[in-house]
Amino acid sequence: MKEIIRTLKPYIPEEPATAVKERLGVDRLVRLSANENPYGTSPLVREAILSYVTHNDANYYPDGNATDLRMKLAAYWKVQPEQLVIGVGLDEVIAMVNKTLISAGDSIVVSVPAFSEYALNGLVEGAEIREVEADFETGHYDFAALLKAVDDTTRLVWICNPNNPTGTYETVEDIRNFIAKVPKDTLVIIDEAYIDFVTSVDVPTARALLDEFPNVAIMRTFSKAYGLANYRVGYMMTPLELANYMQTIRLPYNLNTLSQVAAEAAFDDQAFLTRMISQNAEERAKWESLFDELGIHYYKSEANFIFFSVSDAEGLADAWLKEGYQVRRGQWEGWLRLTIPMAQDGAIMRGILKQFMN
Ligand SMILES: *Cc1c(COP(=O)(O)O)cnc(C)c1O
């Protein structure tokens, strides 16, 4: 066995809701710990799936190229279809990119706190992970410090935008200025898992940078804004050469047809997205104004979650859980990450919070 595997801590997946409900003795559990979409999924997805299953072709392998989905995404993003690497969730694409690029002794630069999959997959391939702390007051990236951490061993820099778990958004201009100073043989990946939730700027995506630099890739997932976490579809837009290398190590039939069909239908319903994004922004604002009122330290969020600190974080998480509201703990001592709930649940939860802080 690889020596490093003995030392790694696995990603702990969410406990199934039925098990949590049974353990707590609650009828309804609202899971706000995994940034899933509380507004559900476009109804078009269900229709597309139901219509697909009548084909009765379970005995045949799926389209290993995910052609229809690939064409749809390529047309929308104005990239060549071959520039897309589509995976079983972004998780698989993150693993693939590490497998392709990283050898023992390489380094990877990441701003912390960060999504844990970046480091985990890098470590498996033998990388040294260089963690650069975000600004504690605001949660924003320290681009100057990130740049200092890059040297000729650095194959990969991660920019998660908005960042998980801080929820903070970095402007395309700041990212562009950073990438301009990064050596061209270091790939900068911009993980835009939550970019659809950004409402402070008109064009939040860094898609334009793909045409400006040879060493940029952009990641997207259907798991969050599209509410398709169960179907596992994520993708990366990359320079063509890297995409071709990644295709050689990709499992030939990674995406089953249900996932492909579901993602296409979800992508077609941009109206669902628009509605949900504005509701999320409205609810997010209510949380921020209460946090301001209570003097709670939080990071200004442009995502569908908010990261904040209270002195008894465990106590607050327990108080919410008792009423069936599960939030994410354990990322930073004294901090919690809350997926922004729908209006009615949000009102109840803020009531519990106010009582708790009294
Ligand atoms: C949720 C998440 C992903 C992965 O999502 P998949 O469900 O595997 O597509 C990737 N990056 C970040 C930052 C995430 O929060």
XYZ file of C-alpha atoms and ligand atoms in Angstrom:
373
model
C 0.000 0.000 0.000
C 1.133 3.603 -0.583
C 2.561 4.840 2.714
C 0.627 8.129 2.481
C -2.747 6.329 2.475
C -2.185 5.210 6.077
C -1.961 8.829 7.184
C -4.977 10.264 5.331
C -8.297 11.111 6.890
C -11.180 10.153 4.595
C -13.917 12.590 3.584
C -16.799 11.779 5.936
C -19.956 11.646 3.821
C -23.267 12.889 5.181
C -25.075 10.335 7.350
C -28.286 9.210 5.587
C -31.250 11.333 6.702
C -33.316 8.338 7.858
C -30.540 7.300 10.243
C -30.207 10.822 11.703
C -33.979 11.138 12.170
C -34.136 7.827 13.979
C -31.200 8.736 16.207
C -32.721 12.120 17.146
C -36.335 11.063 17.226
C -37.428 13.910 14.897
C -39.966 13.556 12.070
C -38.449 16.084 9.748
C -34.771 16.681 9.192
C -33.602 19.673 7.180
C -30.058 19.012 6.092
C -28.164 22.282 5.857
C -24.717 20.779 6.246
C -23.783 19.826 2.676
C -24.833 22.894 0.644
C -27.448 20.860 -1.174
C -30.226 22.811 -2.817
C -33.164 23.213 -0.390
C -35.360 24.343 -3.322
C -35.056 20.915 -4.922
C -34.492 20.334 -8.610
C -36.085 21.544 -11.823
C -39.284 19.542 -12.524
C -37.897 19.009 -16.035
C -35.366 16.594 -14.554
C -38.028 14.230 -13.274
C -39.804 14.337 -16.641
C -36.628 13.595 -18.554
C -35.721 10.682 -16.275
C -39.203 9.141 -16.475
C -39.186 9.413 -20.225
C -35.693 7.931 -20.435
C -36.395 4.825 -18.321
C -39.006 3.645 -20.827
C -36.109 2.975 -23.250
C -35.268 -0.196 -21.407
C -31.597 -0.176 -22.340
C -30.031 -1.061 -18.995
C -28.025 -3.849 -20.642
C -26.095 -1.408 -22.851
C -23.166 0.751 -21.790
C -23.892 4.464 -21.679
C -22.446 6.970 -24.158
C -18.905 7.129 -22.800
C -18.415 10.545 -24.343
C -21.632 12.030 -22.880
C -22.050 13.526 -26.354
C -25.369 15.354 -26.012
C -24.463 16.908 -22.685
C -20.982 17.772 -23.987
C -22.395 19.513 -27.068
C -24.882 21.460 -24.991
C -22.237 22.664 -22.537
C -19.703 23.441 -25.269
C -22.228 25.539 -27.184
C -23.197 27.476 -24.076
C -19.637 28.139 -22.948
C -18.216 28.659 -26.436
C -15.450 26.131 -25.942
C -14.504 23.180 -28.131
C -16.382 20.053 -27.019
C -13.000 18.335 -26.519
C -12.018 20.918 -23.910
C -14.586 19.495 -21.484
C -13.758 16.767 -18.999
C -16.993 15.501 -17.469
C -16.957 13.443 -14.303
C -19.037 11.656 -11.692
C -19.400 14.854 -9.747
C -16.589 17.371 -9.562
C -15.076 15.057 -6.985
C -14.078 12.681 -9.761
C -12.656 15.485 -11.896
C -10.598 16.722 -8.934
C -9.190 13.204 -8.521
C -8.496 12.934 -12.271
C -6.636 16.210 -12.500
C -4.380 15.243 -9.599
C -3.772 11.820 -11.111
C -2.814 13.466 -14.406
C -0.629 16.314 -13.172
C 0.911 15.375 -9.848
C 4.031 13.338 -9.171
C 5.765 12.772 -5.834
C 7.625 15.911 -4.785
C 5.374 18.352 -6.636
C 3.619 21.018 -4.629
C 0.044 22.285 -4.640
C -0.924 25.717 -3.329
C -4.283 26.199 -1.682
C -5.915 28.951 0.357
C -7.300 27.748 3.691
C -9.884 27.094 4.938
C -10.625 25.098 1.778
C -12.662 22.275 0.334
C -10.886 19.198 1.709
C -10.841 17.215 -1.547
C -8.092 19.419 -3.004
C -5.506 18.388 -0.430
C -6.671 14.801 -0.083
C -6.308 13.979 -3.783
C -2.988 15.810 -4.011
C -1.574 13.912 -1.046
C -2.549 10.588 -2.617
C -0.342 11.443 -5.596
C 2.566 12.425 -3.346
C 2.238 16.209 -3.406
C 3.318 18.634 -0.734
C 0.310 20.802 0.134
C 1.132 24.466 0.786
C -1.643 26.092 2.747
C -1.969 29.863 2.675
C -4.288 31.406 5.219
C -7.137 33.593 4.088
C -7.636 36.953 5.802
C -9.174 36.122 9.179
C -11.310 39.249 9.380
C -12.913 39.088 5.924
C -12.298 35.511 4.742
C -10.820 36.796 1.465
C -7.872 35.245 -0.359
C -4.404 36.621 0.258
C -3.227 36.608 -3.362
C 0.197 38.060 -2.533
C 0.860 35.236 -0.054
C -0.458 32.641 -2.524
C 1.971 33.923 -5.128
C 4.859 33.704 -2.665
C 3.998 30.051 -2.001
C 4.324 29.187 -5.716
C 7.726 27.988 -6.929
C 9.061 25.720 -9.685
C 7.728 22.599 -7.921
C 4.164 23.960 -7.996
C 1.946 22.212 -10.519
C -1.415 23.384 -9.250
C -3.037 26.347 -7.516
C -6.639 26.094 -6.332
C -8.990 29.055 -6.366
C -12.457 28.184 -5.138
C -14.806 31.019 -6.057
C -16.970 31.639 -4.095
C -14.830 29.778 -1.608
C -16.066 26.833 0.431
C -16.405 27.188 3.439
C -15.972 30.987 3.673
C -18.550 31.860 0.983
C -16.427 34.827 -0.116
C -16.172 35.910 -3.751
C -12.996 37.122 -5.462
C -13.387 39.374 -8.499
C -12.304 38.212 -11.942
C -9.944 41.204 -12.038
C -8.125 40.074 -8.868
C -7.892 36.522 -10.197
C -6.607 37.781 -13.552
C -3.894 39.888 -11.874
C -2.851 36.864 -9.836
C -2.687 34.438 -12.768
C -0.674 36.916 -14.821
C 2.162 36.478 -12.285
C 1.941 32.665 -11.979
C 4.438 30.658 -14.112
C 2.828 29.221 -17.241
C 3.664 25.628 -16.273
C 1.578 25.940 -13.110
C -2.106 25.279 -13.663
C -4.571 27.538 -11.841
C -7.918 25.846 -11.347
C -10.901 28.024 -10.560
C -13.570 25.897 -8.892
C -16.868 27.662 -9.583
C -19.112 25.163 -7.779
C -21.092 28.059 -6.217
C -20.656 30.779 -8.837
C -24.347 30.770 -9.833
C -25.251 32.190 -6.425
C -23.191 35.363 -6.851
C -25.430 38.414 -7.126
C -23.036 41.335 -6.539
C -21.659 41.436 -10.098
C -23.228 40.894 -13.523
C -20.692 38.418 -14.896
C -19.148 36.599 -11.935
C -17.527 33.741 -13.866
C -13.851 33.670 -14.778
C -14.695 31.942 -18.072
C -12.986 34.796 -19.994
C -9.622 33.867 -18.435
C -9.699 30.541 -20.270
C -9.015 32.456 -23.493
C -6.441 34.770 -21.944
C -4.056 32.283 -20.331
C -2.757 28.837 -21.351
C -2.692 27.614 -17.729
C -6.251 28.124 -16.519
C -9.070 25.639 -15.993
C -12.584 26.215 -14.698
C -14.707 23.730 -12.785
C -18.485 23.534 -12.532
C -20.912 21.137 -10.889
C -24.594 20.298 -11.195
C -24.725 19.396 -7.492
C -25.393 22.791 -5.969
C -27.414 25.424 -7.884
C -28.952 22.828 -10.210
C -29.948 20.676 -7.234
C -28.619 17.495 -8.813
C -26.213 16.216 -6.145
C -27.672 12.712 -6.264
C -26.937 12.264 -9.969
C -23.238 13.172 -9.713
C -22.271 15.378 -12.640
C -19.428 17.893 -12.689
C -17.077 19.131 -15.385
C -13.954 21.073 -16.112
C -13.206 23.409 -19.013
C -9.510 23.130 -19.725
C -6.858 23.828 -22.321
C -7.232 21.173 -25.013
C -3.940 19.414 -24.349
C -4.701 18.781 -20.679
C -8.229 17.631 -21.526
C -6.802 15.039 -23.925
C -4.393 13.673 -21.291
C -7.177 13.490 -18.745
C -9.402 11.586 -21.165
C -6.767 8.850 -21.353
C -7.088 8.107 -17.632
C -10.845 8.678 -17.305
C -12.911 5.537 -16.730
C -14.501 4.854 -20.127
C -18.132 4.819 -18.975
C -17.940 7.063 -15.921
C -21.299 8.815 -16.393
C -24.381 6.617 -16.582
C -27.209 7.666 -18.889
C -29.498 8.753 -16.039
C -26.885 11.285 -14.973
C -26.406 12.549 -18.513
C -30.144 12.912 -19.121
C -30.709 14.591 -15.763
C -27.900 17.101 -16.282
C -29.146 18.046 -19.741
C -32.662 18.664 -18.463
C -31.387 20.655 -15.499
C -29.205 22.801 -17.764
C -32.199 23.513 -20.002
C -34.202 25.000 -17.150
C -32.335 28.241 -16.515
C -35.588 29.788 -15.250
C -35.503 27.443 -12.240
C -31.987 28.636 -11.535
C -32.860 32.313 -11.795
C -35.792 31.985 -9.399
C -33.852 30.018 -6.864
C -30.831 32.331 -6.980
C -32.898 35.391 -6.143
C -34.668 33.579 -3.304
C -31.323 32.440 -1.947
C -29.980 36.004 -2.074
C -33.050 37.318 -0.271
C -32.713 34.737 2.512
C -28.953 35.248 2.739
C -29.534 38.950 3.392
C -31.860 38.163 6.314
C -29.154 36.048 7.958
C -26.530 38.706 7.456
C -28.635 41.443 8.968
C -29.393 39.298 12.029
C -25.695 38.434 12.386
C -24.916 42.160 12.210
C -27.532 42.881 14.844
C -26.191 40.168 17.173
C -22.551 41.106 16.589
C -21.711 37.684 15.147
C -18.496 37.418 13.144
C -19.346 36.051 9.674
C -17.885 36.258 6.202
C -19.837 38.153 3.558
C -21.280 35.342 1.484
C -21.944 35.186 -2.241
C -22.881 31.508 -2.056
C -25.773 29.390 -0.785
C -24.158 29.025 2.630
C -22.703 31.253 5.295
C -19.738 30.692 7.625
C -19.878 32.300 11.056
C -18.495 32.128 14.554
C -20.240 31.968 17.934
C -18.564 31.194 21.248
C -20.597 28.033 21.832
C -20.841 26.717 18.272
C -21.466 23.129 19.355
C -24.263 24.249 21.667
C -25.954 26.225 18.905
C -25.628 23.355 16.416
C -27.196 21.056 19.027
C -30.046 23.486 19.685
C -30.850 23.589 15.967
C -30.455 19.837 15.546
C -32.944 19.190 18.338
C -35.504 20.954 16.120
C -34.426 19.019 13.026
C -31.932 21.478 11.522
C -28.531 20.045 10.748
C -25.598 22.390 10.063
C -21.933 21.738 9.326
C -19.493 21.718 12.251
C -15.868 20.865 12.680
C -14.304 22.891 9.879
C -12.895 25.480 12.260
C -13.175 25.449 16.022
C -15.999 27.790 17.056
C -17.347 28.213 13.523
C -20.376 26.740 11.771
C -21.353 26.575 8.113
C -25.033 26.896 7.393
C -26.613 26.184 4.025
C -29.134 29.024 3.590
C -32.551 27.439 4.213
C -35.874 28.371 2.605
C -37.865 31.247 4.115
C -40.017 29.345 6.593
C -37.168 27.259 8.010
C -34.911 30.293 8.099
C -37.394 32.210 10.244
C -37.648 29.323 12.736
C -33.881 28.902 12.871
C -33.245 32.587 13.446
C -35.765 32.449 16.296
C -33.778 29.625 17.873
C -30.538 31.568 17.346
C -31.895 34.711 19.017
C -33.038 32.701 22.017
C -29.701 30.919 22.174
C -27.745 34.195 22.182
C -29.828 35.697 24.987
C -19.672 20.391 -3.468
C -18.358 20.832 -4.015
C -17.717 20.170 -5.071
C -18.064 18.834 -5.574
O -19.289 18.592 -5.942
P -19.713 17.291 -6.700
O -20.979 16.924 -6.034
O -18.670 16.222 -6.560
O -19.875 17.737 -8.103
C -16.563 20.715 -5.588
N -16.025 21.819 -5.087
C -16.581 22.462 -4.066
C -15.940 23.667 -3.543
C -17.747 21.980 -3.475
O -18.258 22.599 -2.418
